[in-house]
XYZ file of N, CA and C in Angstrom:
240
model
N 37.672 -39.818 51.550
C 37.600 -39.249 50.140
C 36.465 -38.211 50.216
N 36.626 -37.179 50.023
C 35.915 -35.903 49.835
C 35.084 -35.935 48.606
N 33.497 -36.027 48.555
C 32.721 -35.698 47.798
C 32.426 -34.635 47.275
N 32.488 -33.484 48.406
C 32.219 -32.222 47.605
C 32.845 -31.121 48.365
N 32.637 -29.894 47.887
C 33.094 -28.853 48.800
C 31.972 -27.946 48.872
N 31.538 -27.321 50.319
C 30.416 -26.273 50.232
C 31.042 -25.028 51.072
N 30.623 -24.026 50.290
C 31.100 -22.743 50.610
C 30.150 -22.369 51.137
N 30.260 -21.128 52.716
C 29.342 -20.447 53.013
C 30.127 -18.965 53.684
N 29.116 -18.006 53.732
C 29.446 -16.777 54.557
C 29.065 -16.662 55.639
N 29.710 -16.489 56.508
C 29.311 -16.581 57.966
C 30.219 -15.244 58.888
N 29.830 -14.917 59.659
C 30.166 -13.673 60.503
C 31.503 -14.409 61.000
N 32.568 -13.578 60.699
C 33.965 -13.893 60.841
C 34.031 -14.001 62.457
N 33.329 -13.735 63.337
C 33.376 -13.634 64.661
C 32.789 -15.364 64.890
N 32.442 -15.813 64.380
C 31.835 -17.360 64.641
C 32.629 -18.445 64.107
N 33.788 -18.054 63.018
C 34.042 -19.146 62.499
C 34.725 -19.933 63.625
N 35.402 -19.750 64.156
C 35.744 -20.541 65.744
C 34.753 -21.622 66.234
N 33.927 -20.918 66.582
C 32.605 -21.692 67.216
C 31.960 -22.736 65.984
N 31.900 -22.154 64.667
C 31.429 -23.187 63.830
C 32.599 -24.460 63.274
N 33.831 -24.241 63.603
C 34.649 -25.157 63.299
C 34.796 -26.073 64.438
N 34.179 -25.578 65.838
C 34.131 -26.473 67.251
C 33.127 -27.256 66.824
N 31.995 -26.763 66.367
C 30.770 -27.904 66.222
C 31.060 -28.601 65.166
N 31.612 -28.629 64.029
C 31.667 -29.646 62.681
C 32.765 -30.478 63.615
N 33.978 -30.224 64.496
C 34.667 -30.934 64.874
C 34.292 -31.898 65.879
N 33.412 -31.521 66.651
C 32.552 -32.424 67.650
C 31.970 -33.748 67.156
N 31.720 -33.220 65.659
C 30.612 -34.282 65.090
C 31.885 -35.045 64.122
N 32.538 -36.109 64.706
C 33.974 -36.430 64.308
C 33.896 -37.240 63.027
N 34.584 -36.520 61.770
C 34.686 -37.047 60.505
C 33.654 -36.655 59.801
N 32.741 -35.534 60.149
C 31.525 -35.058 59.570
C 31.969 -34.441 58.336
N 33.013 -33.633 58.356
C 33.692 -32.557 57.420
C 34.783 -31.873 58.126
N 35.793 -31.271 57.238
C 36.396 -30.521 57.462
C 36.399 -29.090 57.110
N 36.804 -27.935 57.978
C 36.314 -26.630 57.829
C 37.255 -26.302 57.955
N 37.747 -25.352 56.388
C 38.712 -24.361 56.290
C 38.327 -23.184 56.035
N 39.037 -21.848 56.444
C 38.731 -20.722 56.332
C 39.418 -20.605 54.768
N 38.590 -19.561 54.197
C 39.069 -19.114 52.874
C 39.278 -17.524 53.216
N 38.544 -16.955 53.771
C 38.710 -15.461 53.624
C 38.494 -15.018 55.077
N 39.274 -14.937 56.135
C 38.886 -14.419 57.403
C 38.286 -13.500 57.665
N 38.450 -12.164 56.564
C 38.351 -11.017 56.840
C 36.748 -10.725 56.294
N 36.581 -11.645 55.059
C 34.954 -11.390 54.932
C 34.022 -12.606 55.483
N 34.992 -13.573 56.191
C 34.165 -14.755 56.912
C 33.876 -15.902 55.683
N 34.558 -16.027 54.818
C 34.316 -17.160 53.805
C 34.824 -18.450 54.417
N 34.158 -19.220 54.540
C 34.691 -20.630 54.677
C 34.343 -21.932 53.966
N 35.058 -22.937 53.776
C 34.669 -24.279 53.029
C 34.372 -25.393 53.725
N 33.634 -26.214 53.694
C 33.408 -27.696 54.340
C 33.693 -28.418 53.393
N 34.632 -29.565 53.715
C 35.117 -30.493 52.712
C 34.568 -31.710 53.502
N 33.443 -32.362 52.645
C 32.570 -33.298 53.089
C 33.019 -34.781 52.635
N 33.111 -35.428 53.065
C 33.427 -37.115 52.708
C 32.132 -37.450 52.228
N 32.151 -38.499 51.266
C 30.921 -39.121 50.585
C 30.130 -39.768 51.775
N 28.757 -39.532 51.602
C 27.873 -40.342 52.973
C 27.634 -39.405 53.862
N 28.332 -37.928 53.803
C 28.020 -37.329 55.106
C 27.273 -35.973 54.534
N 26.750 -36.218 53.614
C 26.209 -34.652 52.747
C 24.673 -34.568 53.625
N 23.938 -35.407 54.329
C 22.827 -34.947 54.781
C 22.885 -34.649 56.171
N 24.052 -35.108 57.139
C 24.359 -35.104 58.418
C 24.890 -33.465 58.351
N 25.623 -33.134 57.496
C 26.302 -31.555 57.431
C 25.303 -30.236 57.118
N 24.198 -31.012 56.079
C 23.225 -29.979 55.919
C 22.312 -30.034 57.206
N 22.074 -30.940 57.765
C 21.362 -30.839 59.230
C 22.270 -30.020 60.172
N 23.505 -29.981 60.292
C 24.076 -29.264 61.157
C 23.976 -27.941 60.751
N 24.142 -27.525 59.598
C 24.391 -25.939 59.071
C 23.204 -25.422 59.032
N 21.577 -26.222 58.602
C 20.674 -25.958 59.016
C 20.405 -25.339 60.380
N 20.827 -26.417 61.152
C 20.416 -25.879 62.824
C 21.359 -24.799 62.725
N 22.480 -24.531 62.854
C 23.418 -23.330 63.332
C 22.506 -22.118 62.229
N 22.091 -22.406 61.268
C 21.648 -21.293 60.702
C 20.399 -20.491 61.386
N 19.567 -20.974 62.345
C 18.783 -20.626 63.473
C 19.256 -19.726 64.466
N 20.863 -19.882 64.572
C 21.322 -19.113 65.194
C 22.379 -18.317 65.240
N 22.994 -18.324 64.132
C 23.910 -17.338 63.683
C 23.865 -17.396 62.269
N 24.474 -16.177 61.738
C 24.695 -16.006 60.129
C 25.559 -16.848 59.684
N 24.653 -17.501 58.505
C 25.489 -18.175 57.861
C 24.638 -18.271 56.406
N 25.495 -18.333 55.346
C 24.929 -18.017 53.876
C 25.636 -18.899 53.072
N 24.856 -19.527 52.184
C 25.470 -20.360 51.142
C 26.410 -19.422 50.041
N 27.521 -19.746 50.028
C 28.456 -18.908 48.899
C 28.754 -19.446 47.477
N 28.824 -18.910 46.779
C 29.235 -19.183 45.656
C 30.951 -18.770 45.125
N 31.561 -19.580 45.550
C 32.930 -19.282 45.497
C 33.832 -19.590 43.965
N 34.380 -18.908 43.617
C 35.233 -18.998 42.306
C 36.545 -18.247 42.514
N 37.490 -19.388 42.461
C 38.836 -19.143 42.499
C 39.364 -18.187 41.819
N 39.979 -17.491 42.213
C 41.273 -16.606 41.102
C 42.164 -17.161 40.770
N 42.729 -17.328 39.327
C 43.902 -17.824 38.963
C 45.298 -18.110 40.111
N 45.111 -17.257 40.871
C 46.365 -17.113 41.452
C 46.347 -17.567 43.209
N 45.129 -18.322 43.361
C 44.649 -18.900 44.893
C 44.682 -20.377 44.383
N 45.144 -21.234 45.680
C 45.162 -22.462 45.688
C 43.735 -23.190 46.619
N 42.919 -23.558 46.442
C 42.137 -23.760 47.135
C 41.965 -25.017 47.386
N 42.456 -26.029 48.314
C 42.360 -27.299 48.484
C 41.209 -27.979 49.285
């Protein structure tokens, strides 16, 4: 069960690295790329994993550019 979506803007060259790290923490979140050109990603976070995801992202922020991103979907886009 997904409790929330967390959107971030990252260096687009780091998307694969971030996905690899998130997948290493099996079940902590699912990373989906929203806009590969601008480096917009979303993490689908299950209930109970919020603090763990925040810890991982905060640690990654010390090494690579990750910014919180306020995402508003255009009417013709489907972001599941």
